[in-house]
Amino acid sequence: MCVVVVVVVVVVVVVVVVVVVVVVVVVVVVVVVVVVVVVVVVVVVVVVVVVVVVVVVVVVVVVVVVVVVVVVVVVVVVVVVVVVVVVVVVVVVVVVVVVVVVVVVVVVVVVVVVVVVVVVVVVVVVVVVVVVVVVVVVVVVVVVVTSGLD
């Protein structure tokens, strides 16, 4: 009877240790994946913003140089007005596109992170509940069996 109790205790301890290790490994892996995803998204957003800003600056400089040359060479007010309108439209379109891209990326990252966290929490809770139920059933069975032997 003592051997049965010792075996049951060892099995319960091993099961609990394995469950704890699995839960810790799953949580660590999820945290690492979430951190990597967030870092990659932030780097991509920063690169996109920098590229867009550089392109806007280059376009503005080129347009300004063209406007100056046209004004100096031709001195036509209509051309200057058209160029300014084009620059304003390009800048507005670029800014709107950058803002939309950044918002979409941030929303997607937040949704992915929330879904991953919820799934991990649900899996961990289910695993813990199953392990606790199994341990309780094993203990009850051992107690019933050993009490019948006395």
PDB file of C-alpha atoms in Angstrom:
ATOM      1  CA  MET A   1       0.000   0.000   0.000  1.00  0.00           C
ATOM      2  CA  CYS A   2       2.844   2.391   0.801  1.00  0.00           C
ATOM      3  CA  VAL A   3       4.387   1.628  -2.582  1.00  0.00           C
ATOM      4  CA  VAL A   4       1.109   2.557  -4.311  1.00  0.00           C
ATOM      5  CA  VAL A   5       0.916   5.841  -2.406  1.00  0.00           C
ATOM      6  CA  VAL A   6       4.547   6.650  -3.230  1.00  0.00           C
ATOM      7  CA  VAL A   7       3.983   5.833  -6.907  1.00  0.00           C
ATOM      8  CA  VAL A   8       0.854   8.012  -6.994  1.00  0.00           C
ATOM      9  CA  VAL A   9       2.676  10.892  -5.303  1.00  0.00           C
ATOM     10  CA  VAL A  10       5.590  10.597  -7.748  1.00  0.00           C
ATOM     11  CA  VAL A  11       3.205  10.478 -10.731  1.00  0.00           C
ATOM     12  CA  VAL A  12       1.277  13.513  -9.460  1.00  0.00           C
ATOM     13  CA  VAL A  13       4.509  15.469  -8.873  1.00  0.00           C
ATOM     14  CA  VAL A  14       5.881  14.538 -12.315  1.00  0.00           C
ATOM     15  CA  VAL A  15       2.608  15.527 -14.023  1.00  0.00           C
ATOM     16  CA  VAL A  16       2.482  18.859 -12.187  1.00  0.00           C
ATOM     17  CA  VAL A  17       6.150  19.599 -13.004  1.00  0.00           C
ATOM     18  CA  VAL A  18       5.626  18.728 -16.683  1.00  0.00           C
ATOM     19  CA  VAL A  19       2.531  20.953 -16.852  1.00  0.00           C
ATOM     20  CA  VAL A  20       4.379  23.842 -15.200  1.00  0.00           C
ATOM     21  CA  VAL A  21       7.316  23.461 -17.605  1.00  0.00           C
ATOM     22  CA  VAL A  22       4.974  23.312 -20.616  1.00  0.00           C
ATOM     23  CA  VAL A  23       3.047  26.389 -19.448  1.00  0.00           C
ATOM     24  CA  VAL A  24       6.279  28.336 -18.846  1.00  0.00           C
ATOM     25  CA  VAL A  25       7.710  27.345 -22.240  1.00  0.00           C
ATOM     26  CA  VAL A  26       4.473  28.296 -24.034  1.00  0.00           C
ATOM     27  CA  VAL A  27       4.300  31.658 -22.271  1.00  0.00           C
ATOM     28  CA  VAL A  28       7.982  32.408 -23.018  1.00  0.00           C
ATOM     29  CA  VAL A  29       7.573  31.461 -26.687  1.00  0.00           C
ATOM     30  CA  VAL A  30       4.452  33.620 -27.016  1.00  0.00           C
ATOM     31  CA  VAL A  31       6.162  36.584 -25.353  1.00  0.00           C
ATOM     32  CA  VAL A  32       9.197  36.243 -27.639  1.00  0.00           C
ATOM     33  CA  VAL A  33       6.984  35.989 -30.735  1.00  0.00           C
ATOM     34  CA  VAL A  34       4.928  39.027 -29.689  1.00  0.00           C
ATOM     35  CA  VAL A  35       8.085  41.073 -29.003  1.00  0.00           C
ATOM     36  CA  VAL A  36       9.629  40.080 -32.354  1.00  0.00           C
ATOM     37  CA  VAL A  37       6.412  40.934 -34.223  1.00  0.00           C
ATOM     38  CA  VAL A  38       6.132  44.315 -32.496  1.00  0.00           C
ATOM     39  CA  VAL A  39       9.809  45.140 -33.186  1.00  0.00           C
ATOM     40  CA  VAL A  40       9.515  44.144 -36.856  1.00  0.00           C
ATOM     41  CA  VAL A  41       6.328  46.189 -37.295  1.00  0.00           C
ATOM     42  CA  VAL A  42       7.870  49.235 -35.602  1.00  0.00           C
ATOM     43  CA  VAL A  43      10.993  48.981 -37.792  1.00  0.00           C
ATOM     44  CA  VAL A  44       8.869  48.652 -40.943  1.00  0.00           C
ATOM     45  CA  VAL A  45       6.699  51.637 -39.970  1.00  0.00           C
ATOM     46  CA  VAL A  46       9.777  53.769 -39.205  1.00  0.00           C
ATOM     47  CA  VAL A  47      11.432  52.823 -42.516  1.00  0.00           C
ATOM     48  CA  VAL A  48       8.237  53.593 -44.456  1.00  0.00           C
ATOM     49  CA  VAL A  49       7.828  56.965 -42.743  1.00  0.00           C
ATOM     50  CA  VAL A  50      11.490  57.904 -43.346  1.00  0.00           C
ATOM     51  CA  VAL A  51      11.311  56.896 -47.014  1.00  0.00           C
ATOM     52  CA  VAL A  52       8.076  58.836 -47.526  1.00  0.00           C
ATOM     53  CA  VAL A  53       9.483  61.931 -45.814  1.00  0.00           C
ATOM     54  CA  VAL A  54      12.668  61.773 -47.918  1.00  0.00           C
ATOM     55  CA  VAL A  55      10.615  61.389 -51.098  1.00  0.00           C
ATOM     56  CA  VAL A  56       8.394  64.335 -50.132  1.00  0.00           C
ATOM     57  CA  VAL A  57      11.441  66.509 -49.379  1.00  0.00           C
ATOM     58  CA  VAL A  58      13.092  65.562 -52.679  1.00  0.00           C
ATOM     59  CA  VAL A  59       9.869  66.248 -54.597  1.00  0.00           C
ATOM     60  CA  VAL A  60       9.425  69.610 -52.888  1.00  0.00           C
ATOM     61  CA  VAL A  61      13.051  70.598 -53.564  1.00  0.00           C
ATOM     62  CA  VAL A  62      12.818  69.513 -57.204  1.00  0.00           C
ATOM     63  CA  VAL A  63       9.523  71.352 -57.656  1.00  0.00           C
ATOM     64  CA  VAL A  64      10.899  74.491 -56.009  1.00  0.00           C
ATOM     65  CA  VAL A  65      13.999  74.408 -58.231  1.00  0.00           C
ATOM     66  CA  VAL A  66      11.826  73.911 -61.307  1.00  0.00           C
ATOM     67  CA  VAL A  67       9.561  76.765 -60.234  1.00  0.00           C
ATOM     68  CA  VAL A  68      12.533  79.075 -59.698  1.00  0.00           C
ATOM     69  CA  VAL A  69      13.999  78.178 -63.095  1.00  0.00           C
ATOM     70  CA  VAL A  70      10.625  78.658 -64.799  1.00  0.00           C
ATOM     71  CA  VAL A  71      10.043  81.977 -63.048  1.00  0.00           C
ATOM     72  CA  VAL A  72      13.510  83.193 -63.927  1.00  0.00           C
ATOM     73  CA  VAL A  73      13.346  81.967 -67.538  1.00  0.00           C
ATOM     74  CA  VAL A  74       9.697  82.484 -68.444  1.00  0.00           C
ATOM     75  CA  VAL A  75       8.218  84.625 -65.630  1.00  0.00           C
ATOM     76  CA  VAL A  76       4.751  83.155 -66.077  1.00  0.00           C
ATOM     77  CA  VAL A  77       2.477  83.365 -63.046  1.00  0.00           C
ATOM     78  CA  VAL A  78       0.170  80.605 -64.271  1.00  0.00           C
ATOM     79  CA  VAL A  79       2.997  78.071 -64.354  1.00  0.00           C
ATOM     80  CA  VAL A  80       4.016  78.982 -60.815  1.00  0.00           C
ATOM     81  CA  VAL A  81       0.442  78.591 -59.550  1.00  0.00           C
ATOM     82  CA  VAL A  82       0.056  75.197 -61.257  1.00  0.00           C
ATOM     83  CA  VAL A  83       3.363  73.948 -59.830  1.00  0.00           C
ATOM     84  CA  VAL A  84       2.438  75.078 -56.320  1.00  0.00           C
ATOM     85  CA  VAL A  85      -0.944  73.368 -56.574  1.00  0.00           C
ATOM     86  CA  VAL A  86       0.707  70.153 -57.783  1.00  0.00           C
ATOM     87  CA  VAL A  87       3.208  70.260 -54.908  1.00  0.00           C
ATOM     88  CA  VAL A  88       0.451  70.803 -52.365  1.00  0.00           C
ATOM     89  CA  VAL A  89      -1.616  67.957 -53.812  1.00  0.00           C
ATOM     90  CA  VAL A  90       1.382  65.601 -53.863  1.00  0.00           C
ATOM     91  CA  VAL A  91       2.322  66.455 -50.287  1.00  0.00           C
ATOM     92  CA  VAL A  92      -1.263  66.027 -49.075  1.00  0.00           C
ATOM     93  CA  VAL A  93      -1.644  62.695 -50.887  1.00  0.00           C
ATOM     94  CA  VAL A  94       1.679  61.406 -49.540  1.00  0.00           C
ATOM     95  CA  VAL A  95       0.856  62.465 -45.986  1.00  0.00           C
ATOM     96  CA  VAL A  96      -2.601  60.868 -46.172  1.00  0.00           C
ATOM     97  CA  VAL A  97      -1.141  57.621 -47.544  1.00  0.00           C
ATOM     98  CA  VAL A  98       1.519  57.502 -44.805  1.00  0.00           C
ATOM     99  CA  VAL A  99      -1.055  58.138 -42.076  1.00  0.00           C
ATOM    100  CA  VAL A 100      -3.376  55.439 -43.450  1.00  0.00           C
ATOM    101  CA  VAL A 101      -0.523  52.910 -43.720  1.00  0.00           C
ATOM    102  CA  VAL A 102       0.690  53.617 -40.181  1.00  0.00           C
ATOM    103  CA  VAL A 103      -2.839  53.353 -38.734  1.00  0.00           C
ATOM    104  CA  VAL A 104      -3.532  50.084 -40.578  1.00  0.00           C
ATOM    105  CA  VAL A 105      -0.211  48.571 -39.465  1.00  0.00           C
ATOM    106  CA  VAL A 106      -0.762  49.589 -35.839  1.00  0.00           C
ATOM    107  CA  VAL A 107      -4.336  48.225 -35.828  1.00  0.00           C
ATOM    108  CA  VAL A 108      -3.205  44.918 -37.369  1.00  0.00           C
ATOM    109  CA  VAL A 109      -0.384  44.555 -34.831  1.00  0.00           C
ATOM    110  CA  VAL A 110      -2.695  45.324 -31.903  1.00  0.00           C
ATOM    111  CA  VAL A 111      -5.309  42.829 -33.142  1.00  0.00           C
ATOM    112  CA  VAL A 112      -2.676  40.109 -33.676  1.00  0.00           C
ATOM    113  CA  VAL A 113      -1.146  40.683 -30.237  1.00  0.00           C
ATOM    114  CA  VAL A 114      -4.565  40.627 -28.524  1.00  0.00           C
ATOM    115  CA  VAL A 115      -5.600  37.434 -30.350  1.00  0.00           C
ATOM    116  CA  VAL A 116      -2.298  35.711 -29.504  1.00  0.00           C
ATOM    117  CA  VAL A 117      -2.532  36.699 -25.834  1.00  0.00           C
ATOM    118  CA  VAL A 118      -6.171  35.550 -25.575  1.00  0.00           C
ATOM    119  CA  VAL A 119      -5.392  32.206 -27.246  1.00  0.00           C
ATOM    120  CA  VAL A 120      -2.392  31.606 -24.967  1.00  0.00           C
ATOM    121  CA  VAL A 121      -4.368  32.478 -21.839  1.00  0.00           C
ATOM    122  CA  VAL A 122      -7.243  30.179 -22.869  1.00  0.00           C
ATOM    123  CA  VAL A 123      -4.847  27.306 -23.642  1.00  0.00           C
ATOM    124  CA  VAL A 124      -2.990  27.754 -20.347  1.00  0.00           C
ATOM    125  CA  VAL A 125      -6.269  27.862 -18.375  1.00  0.00           C
ATOM    126  CA  VAL A 126      -7.568  24.726 -20.120  1.00  0.00           C
ATOM    127  CA  VAL A 127      -4.283  22.874 -19.500  1.00  0.00           C
ATOM    128  CA  VAL A 128      -4.239  23.869 -15.824  1.00  0.00           C
ATOM    129  CA  VAL A 129      -7.890  22.839 -15.337  1.00  0.00           C
ATOM    130  CA  VAL A 130      -7.313  19.475 -17.055  1.00  0.00           C
ATOM    131  CA  VAL A 131      -4.195  18.783 -14.962  1.00  0.00           C
ATOM    132  CA  VAL A 132      -5.953  19.721 -11.718  1.00  0.00           C
ATOM    133  CA  VAL A 133      -8.941  17.502 -12.579  1.00  0.00           C
ATOM    134  CA  VAL A 134      -6.657  14.567 -13.461  1.00  0.00           C
ATOM    135  CA  VAL A 135      -4.632  14.992 -10.254  1.00  0.00           C
ATOM    136  CA  VAL A 136      -7.816  15.164  -8.136  1.00  0.00           C
ATOM    137  CA  VAL A 137      -9.228  12.038  -9.819  1.00  0.00           C
ATOM    138  CA  VAL A 138      -5.947  10.157  -9.294  1.00  0.00           C
ATOM    139  CA  VAL A 139      -5.785  11.172  -5.627  1.00  0.00           C
ATOM    140  CA  VAL A 140      -9.433  10.178  -5.048  1.00  0.00           C
ATOM    141  CA  VAL A 141      -8.894   6.810  -6.759  1.00  0.00           C
ATOM    142  CA  VAL A 142      -5.742   6.147  -4.713  1.00  0.00           C
ATOM    143  CA  VAL A 143      -7.486   7.098  -1.467  1.00  0.00           C
ATOM    144  CA  VAL A 144     -10.469   4.872  -2.275  1.00  0.00           C
ATOM    145  CA  VAL A 145      -8.285   1.940  -3.325  1.00  0.00           C
ATOM    146  CA  THR A 146      -5.911   2.225  -0.357  1.00  0.00           C
ATOM    147  CA  SER A 147      -8.747   2.665   2.135  1.00  0.00           C
ATOM    148  CA  GLY A 148     -10.294  -0.536   0.798  1.00  0.00           C
ATOM    149  CA  LEU A 149      -7.051  -2.438   1.414  1.00  0.00           C
ATOM    150  CA  ASP A 150      -6.997  -1.643   5.158  1.00  0.00           C
TER     151      ASP A 150
END
